[in-house]
Amino acid sequence: MNNNDFGKKLKDLRTENGLTQRELGEKLGYCNQTVSFWESGRREPDLDALVAVAKFFDVSVDYLLGLKEF
């Protein structure tokens, strides 16, 4: 995941759903700084986090990774 498709998709999904980074982090069990790092591309989520985000937003992991459109 070197082009940060995940971070861009995550931010888009989060803002479309009216959530702050803090609110999303709380819902997923992560701190807001972790969400911020994911969105900026400073860190990448582990597999469990990736699956949790996909389930929360009801999208595929492939979509989050930029491998497939919605």
JSON list of N, CA and C in Angstrom, two decimals:
[
{"chain": "A", "resi": 1, "resn": "MET", "atom": "N", "xyz": [0.84, -1.19, 0.00]},
{"chain": "A", "resi": 1, "resn": "MET", "atom": "CA", "xyz": [0.00, 0.00, 0.00]},
{"chain": "A", "resi": 1, "resn": "MET", "atom": "C", "xyz": [0.87, 1.24, 0.00]},
{"chain": "A", "resi": 2, "resn": "ASN", "atom": "N", "xyz": [1.60, 1.47, -1.05]},
{"chain": "A", "resi": 2, "resn": "ASN", "atom": "CA", "xyz": [2.48, 2.61, -1.02]},
{"chain": "A", "resi": 2, "resn": "ASN", "atom": "C", "xyz": [1.90, 3.89, -1.63]},
{"chain": "A", "resi": 3, "resn": "ASN", "atom": "N", "xyz": [0.74, 3.86, -2.23]},
{"chain": "A", "resi": 3, "resn": "ASN", "atom": "CA", "xyz": [0.20, 5.09, -2.81]},
{"chain": "A", "resi": 3, "resn": "ASN", "atom": "C", "xyz": [-0.91, 5.71, -1.96]},
{"chain": "A", "resi": 4, "resn": "ASN", "atom": "N", "xyz": [-1.15, 5.20, -0.80]},
{"chain": "A", "resi": 4, "resn": "ASN", "atom": "CA", "xyz": [-2.12, 5.70, 0.18]},
{"chain": "A", "resi": 4, "resn": "ASN", "atom": "C", "xyz": [-3.56, 5.74, -0.32]},
{"chain": "A", "resi": 5, "resn": "ASP", "atom": "N", "xyz": [-3.93, 4.80, -1.18]},
{"chain": "A", "resi": 5, "resn": "ASP", "atom": "CA", "xyz": [-5.34, 4.69, -1.55]},
{"chain": "A", "resi": 5, "resn": "ASP", "atom": "C", "xyz": [-6.20, 4.47, -0.32]},
{"chain": "A", "resi": 6, "resn": "PHE", "atom": "N", "xyz": [-5.70, 3.65, 0.61]},
{"chain": "A", "resi": 6, "resn": "PHE", "atom": "CA", "xyz": [-6.46, 3.38, 1.83]},
{"chain": "A", "resi": 6, "resn": "PHE", "atom": "C", "xyz": [-6.76, 4.67, 2.59]},
{"chain": "A", "resi": 7, "resn": "GLY", "atom": "N", "xyz": [-5.76, 5.49, 2.79]},
{"chain": "A", "resi": 7, "resn": "GLY", "atom": "CA", "xyz": [-5.95, 6.73, 3.55]},
{"chain": "A", "resi": 7, "resn": "GLY", "atom": "C", "xyz": [-6.96, 7.65, 2.91]},
{"chain": "A", "resi": 8, "resn": "LYS", "atom": "N", "xyz": [-6.90, 7.76, 1.60]},
{"chain": "A", "resi": 8, "resn": "LYS", "atom": "CA", "xyz": [-7.85, 8.62, 0.88]},
{"chain": "A", "resi": 8, "resn": "LYS", "atom": "C", "xyz": [-9.27, 8.08, 0.98]},
{"chain": "A", "resi": 9, "resn": "LYS", "atom": "N", "xyz": [-9.41, 6.77, 0.79]},
{"chain": "A", "resi": 9, "resn": "LYS", "atom": "CA", "xyz": [-10.74, 6.15, 0.87]},
{"chain": "A", "resi": 9, "resn": "LYS", "atom": "C", "xyz": [-11.28, 6.27, 2.29]},
{"chain": "A", "resi": 10, "resn": "LEU", "atom": "N", "xyz": [-10.43, 6.04, 3.28]},
{"chain": "A", "resi": 10, "resn": "LEU", "atom": "CA", "xyz": [-10.87, 6.11, 4.67]},
{"chain": "A", "resi": 10, "resn": "LEU", "atom": "C", "xyz": [-11.37, 7.52, 5.00]},
{"chain": "A", "resi": 11, "resn": "LYS", "atom": "N", "xyz": [-10.63, 8.52, 4.61]},
{"chain": "A", "resi": 11, "resn": "LYS", "atom": "CA", "xyz": [-11.04, 9.89, 4.90]},
{"chain": "A", "resi": 11, "resn": "LYS", "atom": "C", "xyz": [-12.36, 10.22, 4.20]},
{"chain": "A", "resi": 12, "resn": "ASP", "atom": "N", "xyz": [-12.49, 9.81, 2.95]},
{"chain": "A", "resi": 12, "resn": "ASP", "atom": "CA", "xyz": [-13.74, 10.05, 2.21]},
{"chain": "A", "resi": 12, "resn": "ASP", "atom": "C", "xyz": [-14.92, 9.38, 2.90]},
{"chain": "A", "resi": 13, "resn": "LEU", "atom": "N", "xyz": [-14.76, 8.11, 3.28]},
{"chain": "A", "resi": 13, "resn": "LEU", "atom": "CA", "xyz": [-15.84, 7.39, 3.94]},
{"chain": "A", "resi": 13, "resn": "LEU", "atom": "C", "xyz": [-16.17, 8.02, 5.29]},
{"chain": "A", "resi": 14, "resn": "ARG", "atom": "N", "xyz": [-15.16, 8.39, 6.02]},
{"chain": "A", "resi": 14, "resn": "ARG", "atom": "CA", "xyz": [-15.36, 8.99, 7.35]},
{"chain": "A", "resi": 14, "resn": "ARG", "atom": "C", "xyz": [-16.14, 10.30, 7.24]},
{"chain": "A", "resi": 15, "resn": "THR", "atom": "N", "xyz": [-15.70, 11.17, 6.33]},
{"chain": "A", "resi": 15, "resn": "THR", "atom": "CA", "xyz": [-16.36, 12.47, 6.21]},
{"chain": "A", "resi": 15, "resn": "THR", "atom": "C", "xyz": [-17.76, 12.34, 5.61]},
{"chain": "A", "resi": 16, "resn": "GLU", "atom": "N", "xyz": [-17.94, 11.41, 4.66]},
{"chain": "A", "resi": 16, "resn": "GLU", "atom": "CA", "xyz": [-19.28, 11.18, 4.10]},
{"chain": "A", "resi": 16, "resn": "GLU", "atom": "C", "xyz": [-20.26, 10.73, 5.17]},
{"chain": "A", "resi": 17, "resn": "ASN", "atom": "N", "xyz": [-19.76, 10.06, 6.19]},
{"chain": "A", "resi": 17, "resn": "ASN", "atom": "CA", "xyz": [-20.60, 9.57, 7.27]},
{"chain": "A", "resi": 17, "resn": "ASN", "atom": "C", "xyz": [-20.64, 10.52, 8.46]},
{"chain": "A", "resi": 18, "resn": "GLY", "atom": "N", "xyz": [-20.06, 11.70, 8.30]},
{"chain": "A", "resi": 18, "resn": "GLY", "atom": "CA", "xyz": [-20.13, 12.73, 9.32]},
{"chain": "A", "resi": 18, "resn": "GLY", "atom": "C", "xyz": [-19.40, 12.40, 10.61]},
{"chain": "A", "resi": 19, "resn": "LEU", "atom": "N", "xyz": [-18.31, 11.66, 10.49]},
{"chain": "A", "resi": 19, "resn": "LEU", "atom": "CA", "xyz": [-17.55, 11.26, 11.68]},
{"chain": "A", "resi": 19, "resn": "LEU", "atom": "C", "xyz": [-16.24, 12.02, 11.77]},
{"chain": "A", "resi": 20, "resn": "THR", "atom": "N", "xyz": [-15.85, 12.33, 12.99]},
{"chain": "A", "resi": 20, "resn": "THR", "atom": "CA", "xyz": [-14.51, 12.88, 13.21]},
{"chain": "A", "resi": 20, "resn": "THR", "atom": "C", "xyz": [-13.55, 11.70, 13.33]},
{"chain": "A", "resi": 21, "resn": "GLN", "atom": "N", "xyz": [-12.27, 12.01, 13.30]},
{"chain": "A", "resi": 21, "resn": "GLN", "atom": "CA", "xyz": [-11.28, 10.95, 13.49]},
{"chain": "A", "resi": 21, "resn": "GLN", "atom": "C", "xyz": [-11.44, 10.32, 14.87]},
{"chain": "A", "resi": 22, "resn": "ARG", "atom": "N", "xyz": [-11.74, 11.13, 15.86]},
{"chain": "A", "resi": 22, "resn": "ARG", "atom": "CA", "xyz": [-11.94, 10.62, 17.23]},
{"chain": "A", "resi": 22, "resn": "ARG", "atom": "C", "xyz": [-13.14, 9.67, 17.29]},
{"chain": "A", "resi": 23, "resn": "GLU", "atom": "N", "xyz": [-14.25, 10.09, 16.68]},
{"chain": "A", "resi": 23, "resn": "GLU", "atom": "CA", "xyz": [-15.45, 9.25, 16.71]},
{"chain": "A", "resi": 23, "resn": "GLU", "atom": "C", "xyz": [-15.23, 7.92, 16.00]},
{"chain": "A", "resi": 24, "resn": "LEU", "atom": "N", "xyz": [-14.58, 7.96, 14.85]},
{"chain": "A", "resi": 24, "resn": "LEU", "atom": "CA", "xyz": [-14.30, 6.72, 14.13]},
{"chain": "A", "resi": 24, "resn": "LEU", "atom": "C", "xyz": [-13.37, 5.83, 14.94]},
{"chain": "A", "resi": 25, "resn": "GLY", "atom": "N", "xyz": [-12.33, 6.42, 15.49]},
{"chain": "A", "resi": 25, "resn": "GLY", "atom": "CA", "xyz": [-11.41, 5.65, 16.32]},
{"chain": "A", "resi": 25, "resn": "GLY", "atom": "C", "xyz": [-12.11, 4.97, 17.48]},
{"chain": "A", "resi": 26, "resn": "GLU", "atom": "N", "xyz": [-12.99, 5.69, 18.15]},
{"chain": "A", "resi": 26, "resn": "GLU", "atom": "CA", "xyz": [-13.73, 5.11, 19.27]},
{"chain": "A", "resi": 26, "resn": "GLU", "atom": "C", "xyz": [-14.60, 3.94, 18.82]},
{"chain": "A", "resi": 27, "resn": "LYS", "atom": "N", "xyz": [-15.26, 4.09, 17.68]},
{"chain": "A", "resi": 27, "resn": "LYS", "atom": "CA", "xyz": [-16.13, 3.03, 17.17]},
{"chain": "A", "resi": 27, "resn": "LYS", "atom": "C", "xyz": [-15.35, 1.78, 16.77]},
{"chain": "A", "resi": 28, "resn": "LEU", "atom": "N", "xyz": [-14.10, 1.99, 16.32]},
{"chain": "A", "resi": 28, "resn": "LEU", "atom": "CA", "xyz": [-13.27, 0.86, 15.88]},
{"chain": "A", "resi": 28, "resn": "LEU", "atom": "C", "xyz": [-12.32, 0.35, 16.96]},
{"chain": "A", "resi": 29, "resn": "GLY", "atom": "N", "xyz": [-12.21, 1.10, 18.07]},
{"chain": "A", "resi": 29, "resn": "GLY", "atom": "CA", "xyz": [-11.31, 0.67, 19.14]},
{"chain": "A", "resi": 29, "resn": "GLY", "atom": "C", "xyz": [-9.88, 1.15, 18.96]},
{"chain": "A", "resi": 30, "resn": "TYR", "atom": "N", "xyz": [-9.70, 2.26, 18.25]},
{"chain": "A", "resi": 30, "resn": "TYR", "atom": "CA", "xyz": [-8.38, 2.85, 18.04]},
{"chain": "A", "resi": 30, "resn": "TYR", "atom": "C", "xyz": [-8.42, 4.31, 18.47]},
{"chain": "A", "resi": 31, "resn": "CYS", "atom": "N", "xyz": [-7.27, 4.89, 18.72]},
{"chain": "A", "resi": 31, "resn": "CYS", "atom": "CA", "xyz": [-7.26, 6.30, 19.09]},
{"chain": "A", "resi": 31, "resn": "CYS", "atom": "C", "xyz": [-7.31, 7.16, 17.82]},
{"chain": "A", "resi": 32, "resn": "ASN", "atom": "N", "xyz": [-7.70, 8.42, 18.00]},
{"chain": "A", "resi": 32, "resn": "ASN", "atom": "CA", "xyz": [-7.83, 9.31, 16.84]},
{"chain": "A", "resi": 32, "resn": "ASN", "atom": "C", "xyz": [-6.50, 9.52, 16.13]},
{"chain": "A", "resi": 33, "resn": "GLN", "atom": "N", "xyz": [-5.40, 9.44, 16.85]},
{"chain": "A", "resi": 33, "resn": "GLN", "atom": "CA", "xyz": [-4.09, 9.61, 16.23]},
{"chain": "A", "resi": 33, "resn": "GLN", "atom": "C", "xyz": [-3.81, 8.47, 15.25]},
{"chain": "A", "resi": 34, "resn": "THR", "atom": "N", "xyz": [-4.25, 7.28, 15.59]},
{"chain": "A", "resi": 34, "resn": "THR", "atom": "CA", "xyz": [-4.07, 6.15, 14.67]},
{"chain": "A", "resi": 34, "resn": "THR", "atom": "C", "xyz": [-4.84, 6.39, 13.38]},
{"chain": "A", "resi": 35, "resn": "VAL", "atom": "N", "xyz": [-6.08, 6.84, 13.51]},
{"chain": "A", "resi": 35, "resn": "VAL", "atom": "CA", "xyz": [-6.89, 7.15, 12.32]},
{"chain": "A", "resi": 35, "resn": "VAL", "atom": "C", "xyz": [-6.20, 8.23, 11.50]},
{"chain": "A", "resi": 36, "resn": "SER", "atom": "N", "xyz": [-5.68, 9.24, 12.16]},
{"chain": "A", "resi": 36, "resn": "SER", "atom": "CA", "xyz": [-4.97, 10.32, 11.48]},
{"chain": "A", "resi": 36, "resn": "SER", "atom": "C", "xyz": [-3.76, 9.79, 10.72]},
{"chain": "A", "resi": 37, "resn": "PHE", "atom": "N", "xyz": [-2.99, 8.92, 11.34]},
{"chain": "A", "resi": 37, "resn": "PHE", "atom": "CA", "xyz": [-1.81, 8.33, 10.70]},
{"chain": "A", "resi": 37, "resn": "PHE", "atom": "C", "xyz": [-2.22, 7.50, 9.48]},
{"chain": "A", "resi": 38, "resn": "TRP", "atom": "N", "xyz": [-3.30, 6.75, 9.58]},
{"chain": "A", "resi": 38, "resn": "TRP", "atom": "CA", "xyz": [-3.78, 5.97, 8.44]},
{"chain": "A", "resi": 38, "resn": "TRP", "atom": "C", "xyz": [-4.16, 6.88, 7.29]},
{"chain": "A", "resi": 39, "resn": "GLU", "atom": "N", "xyz": [-4.91, 7.93, 7.60]},
{"chain": "A", "resi": 39, "resn": "GLU", "atom": "CA", "xyz": [-5.38, 8.84, 6.55]},
{"chain": "A", "resi": 39, "resn": "GLU", "atom": "C", "xyz": [-4.22, 9.57, 5.86]},
{"chain": "A", "resi": 40, "resn": "SER", "atom": "N", "xyz": [-3.21, 9.91, 6.62]},
{"chain": "A", "resi": 40, "resn": "SER", "atom": "CA", "xyz": [-2.08, 10.64, 6.05]},
{"chain": "A", "resi": 40, "resn": "SER", "atom": "C", "xyz": [-1.06, 9.73, 5.37]},
{"chain": "A", "resi": 41, "resn": "GLY", "atom": "N", "xyz": [-1.18, 8.44, 5.58]},
{"chain": "A", "resi": 41, "resn": "GLY", "atom": "CA", "xyz": [-0.23, 7.49, 5.00]},
{"chain": "A", "resi": 41, "resn": "GLY", "atom": "C", "xyz": [1.02, 7.30, 5.83]},
{"chain": "A", "resi": 42, "resn": "ARG", "atom": "N", "xyz": [1.04, 7.87, 7.02]},
{"chain": "A", "resi": 42, "resn": "ARG", "atom": "CA", "xyz": [2.22, 7.72, 7.89]},
{"chain": "A", "resi": 42, "resn": "ARG", "atom": "C", "xyz": [2.32, 6.32, 8.46]},
{"chain": "A", "resi": 43, "resn": "ARG", "atom": "N", "xyz": [1.18, 5.66, 8.57]},
{"chain": "A", "resi": 43, "resn": "ARG", "atom": "CA", "xyz": [1.14, 4.26, 9.03]},
{"chain": "A", "resi": 43, "resn": "ARG", "atom": "C", "xyz": [0.10, 3.52, 8.21]},
{"chain": "A", "resi": 44, "resn": "GLU", "atom": "N", "xyz": [0.26, 2.21, 8.17]},
{"chain": "A", "resi": 44, "resn": "GLU", "atom": "CA", "xyz": [-0.70, 1.37, 7.48]},
{"chain": "A", "resi": 44, "resn": "GLU", "atom": "C", "xyz": [-1.41, 0.48, 8.50]},
{"chain": "A", "resi": 45, "resn": "PRO", "atom": "N", "xyz": [-2.70, 0.21, 8.29]},
{"chain": "A", "resi": 45, "resn": "PRO", "atom": "CA", "xyz": [-3.42, -0.64, 9.23]},
{"chain": "A", "resi": 45, "resn": "PRO", "atom": "C", "xyz": [-2.97, -2.09, 9.10]},
{"chain": "A", "resi": 46, "resn": "ASP", "atom": "N", "xyz": [-3.06, -2.82, 10.22]},
{"chain": "A", "resi": 46, "resn": "ASP", "atom": "CA", "xyz": [-2.81, -4.25, 10.12]},
{"chain": "A", "resi": 46, "resn": "ASP", "atom": "C", "xyz": [-4.06, -4.92, 9.53]},
{"chain": "A", "resi": 47, "resn": "LEU", "atom": "N", "xyz": [-3.98, -6.20, 9.30]},
{"chain": "A", "resi": 47, "resn": "LEU", "atom": "CA", "xyz": [-5.08, -6.90, 8.64]},
{"chain": "A", "resi": 47, "resn": "LEU", "atom": "C", "xyz": [-6.37, -6.81, 9.44]},
{"chain": "A", "resi": 48, "resn": "ASP", "atom": "N", "xyz": [-6.29, -6.97, 10.75]},
{"chain": "A", "resi": 48, "resn": "ASP", "atom": "CA", "xyz": [-7.49, -6.89, 11.59]},
{"chain": "A", "resi": 48, "resn": "ASP", "atom": "C", "xyz": [-8.16, -5.52, 11.48]},
{"chain": "A", "resi": 49, "resn": "ALA", "atom": "N", "xyz": [-7.36, -4.47, 11.49]},
{"chain": "A", "resi": 49, "resn": "ALA", "atom": "CA", "xyz": [-7.90, -3.11, 11.38]},
{"chain": "A", "resi": 49, "resn": "ALA", "atom": "C", "xyz": [-8.52, -2.89, 10.01]},
{"chain": "A", "resi": 50, "resn": "LEU", "atom": "N", "xyz": [-7.87, -3.38, 8.98]},
{"chain": "A", "resi": 50, "resn": "LEU", "atom": "CA", "xyz": [-8.38, -3.24, 7.62]},
{"chain": "A", "resi": 50, "resn": "LEU", "atom": "C", "xyz": [-9.75, -3.91, 7.49]},
{"chain": "A", "resi": 51, "resn": "VAL", "atom": "N", "xyz": [-9.88, -5.09, 8.03]},
{"chain": "A", "resi": 51, "resn": "VAL", "atom": "CA", "xyz": [-11.16, -5.81, 7.99]},
{"chain": "A", "resi": 51, "resn": "VAL", "atom": "C", "xyz": [-12.21, -5.08, 8.81]},
{"chain": "A", "resi": 52, "resn": "ALA", "atom": "N", "xyz": [-11.83, -4.56, 9.97]},
{"chain": "A", "resi": 52, "resn": "ALA", "atom": "CA", "xyz": [-12.77, -3.82, 10.82]},
{"chain": "A", "resi": 52, "resn": "ALA", "atom": "C", "xyz": [-13.30, -2.58, 10.10]},
{"chain": "A", "resi": 53, "resn": "VAL", "atom": "N", "xyz": [-12.44, -1.86, 9.42]},
{"chain": "A", "resi": 53, "resn": "VAL", "atom": "CA", "xyz": [-12.85, -0.67, 8.68]},
{"chain": "A", "resi": 53, "resn": "VAL", "atom": "C", "xyz": [-13.81, -1.07, 7.54]},
{"chain": "A", "resi": 54, "resn": "ALA", "atom": "N", "xyz": [-13.46, -2.13, 6.83]},
{"chain": "A", "resi": 54, "resn": "ALA", "atom": "CA", "xyz": [-14.31, -2.59, 5.72]},
{"chain": "A", "resi": 54, "resn": "ALA", "atom": "C", "xyz": [-15.70, -2.98, 6.23]},
{"chain": "A", "resi": 55, "resn": "LYS", "atom": "N", "xyz": [-15.75, -3.70, 7.33]},
{"chain": "A", "resi": 55, "resn": "LYS", "atom": "CA", "xyz": [-17.05, -4.11, 7.88]},
{"chain": "A", "resi": 55, "resn": "LYS", "atom": "C", "xyz": [-17.83, -2.90, 8.37]},
{"chain": "A", "resi": 56, "resn": "PHE", "atom": "N", "xyz": [-17.16, -1.97, 9.05]},
{"chain": "A", "resi": 56, "resn": "PHE", "atom": "CA", "xyz": [-17.84, -0.81, 9.59]},
{"chain": "A", "resi": 56, "resn": "PHE", "atom": "C", "xyz": [-18.51, 0.00, 8.50]},
{"chain": "A", "resi": 57, "resn": "PHE", "atom": "N", "xyz": [-17.81, 0.22, 7.39]},
{"chain": "A", "resi": 57, "resn": "PHE", "atom": "CA", "xyz": [-18.35, 1.03, 6.31]},
{"chain": "A", "resi": 57, "resn": "PHE", "atom": "C", "xyz": [-19.08, 0.20, 5.25]},
{"chain": "A", "resi": 58, "resn": "ASP", "atom": "N", "xyz": [-19.13, -1.12, 5.44]},
{"chain": "A", "resi": 58, "resn": "ASP", "atom": "CA", "xyz": [-19.81, -2.03, 4.51]},
{"chain": "A", "resi": 58, "resn": "ASP", "atom": "C", "xyz": [-19.25, -1.90, 3.09]},
{"chain": "A", "resi": 59, "resn": "VAL", "atom": "N", "xyz": [-17.93, -1.96, 3.01]},
{"chain": "A", "resi": 59, "resn": "VAL", "atom": "CA", "xyz": [-17.23, -1.96, 1.73]},
{"chain": "A", "resi": 59, "resn": "VAL", "atom": "C", "xyz": [-16.25, -3.12, 1.73]},
{"chain": "A", "resi": 60, "resn": "SER", "atom": "N", "xyz": [-15.70, -3.43, 0.58]},
{"chain": "A", "resi": 60, "resn": "SER", "atom": "CA", "xyz": [-14.74, -4.53, 0.50]},
{"chain": "A", "resi": 60, "resn": "SER", "atom": "C", "xyz": [-13.33, -4.03, 0.83]},
{"chain": "A", "resi": 61, "resn": "VAL", "atom": "N", "xyz": [-12.51, -4.95, 1.26]},
{"chain": "A", "resi": 61, "resn": "VAL", "atom": "CA", "xyz": [-11.10, -4.62, 1.49]},
{"chain": "A", "resi": 61, "resn": "VAL", "atom": "C", "xyz": [-10.46, -4.22, 0.17]},
{"chain": "A", "resi": 62, "resn": "ASP", "atom": "N", "xyz": [-10.85, -4.87, -0.92]},
{"chain": "A", "resi": 62, "resn": "ASP", "atom": "CA", "xyz": [-10.33, -4.50, -2.24]},
{"chain": "A", "resi": 62, "resn": "ASP", "atom": "C", "xyz": [-10.62, -3.04, -2.56]},
{"chain": "A", "resi": 63, "resn": "TYR", "atom": "N", "xyz": [-11.81, -2.58, -2.22]},
{"chain": "A", "resi": 63, "resn": "TYR", "atom": "CA", "xyz": [-12.16, -1.17, -2.43]},
{"chain": "A", "resi": 63, "resn": "TYR", "atom": "C", "xyz": [-11.25, -0.27, -1.61]},
{"chain": "A", "resi": 64, "resn": "LEU", "atom": "N", "xyz": [-11.08, -0.60, -0.34]},
{"chain": "A", "resi": 64, "resn": "LEU", "atom": "CA", "xyz": [-10.23, 0.23, 0.54]},
{"chain": "A", "resi": 64, "resn": "LEU", "atom": "C", "xyz": [-8.79, 0.32, 0.04]},
{"chain": "A", "resi": 65, "resn": "LEU", "atom": "N", "xyz": [-8.32, -0.74, -0.57]},
{"chain": "A", "resi": 65, "resn": "LEU", "atom": "CA", "xyz": [-6.95, -0.78, -1.07]},
{"chain": "A", "resi": 65, "resn": "LEU", "atom": "C", "xyz": [-6.81, -0.21, -2.48]},
{"chain": "A", "resi": 66, "resn": "GLY", "atom": "N", "xyz": [-7.93, 0.19, -3.07]},
{"chain": "A", "resi": 66, "resn": "GLY", "atom": "CA", "xyz": [-7.89, 0.77, -4.41]},
{"chain": "A", "resi": 66, "resn": "GLY", "atom": "C", "xyz": [-7.75, -0.26, -5.51]},
{"chain": "A", "resi": 67, "resn": "LEU", "atom": "N", "xyz": [-8.08, -1.51, -5.20]},
{"chain": "A", "resi": 67, "resn": "LEU", "atom": "CA", "xyz": [-7.96, -2.58, -6.20]},
{"chain": "A", "resi": 67, "resn": "LEU", "atom": "C", "xyz": [-9.21, -2.74, -7.03]},
{"chain": "A", "resi": 68, "resn": "LYS", "atom": "N", "xyz": [-10.32, -2.18, -6.52]},
{"chain": "A", "resi": 68, "resn": "LYS", "atom": "CA", "xyz": [-11.60, -2.35, -7.19]},
{"chain": "A", "resi": 68, "resn": "LYS", "atom": "C", "xyz": [-12.50, -1.18, -6.80]},
{"chain": "A", "resi": 69, "resn": "GLU", "atom": "N", "xyz": [-13.33, -0.76, -7.72]},
{"chain": "A", "resi": 69, "resn": "GLU", "atom": "CA", "xyz": [-14.27, 0.31, -7.43]},
{"chain": "A", "resi": 69, "resn": "GLU", "atom": "C", "xyz": [-15.41, -0.20, -6.58]},
{"chain": "A", "resi": 70, "resn": "PHE", "atom": "N", "xyz": [-16.12, 0.70, -5.99]},
{"chain": "A", "resi": 70, "resn": "PHE", "atom": "CA", "xyz": [-17.23, 0.41, -5.09]},
{"chain": "A", "resi": 70, "resn": "PHE", "atom": "C", "xyz": [-18.04, -0.72, -5.62]}
]
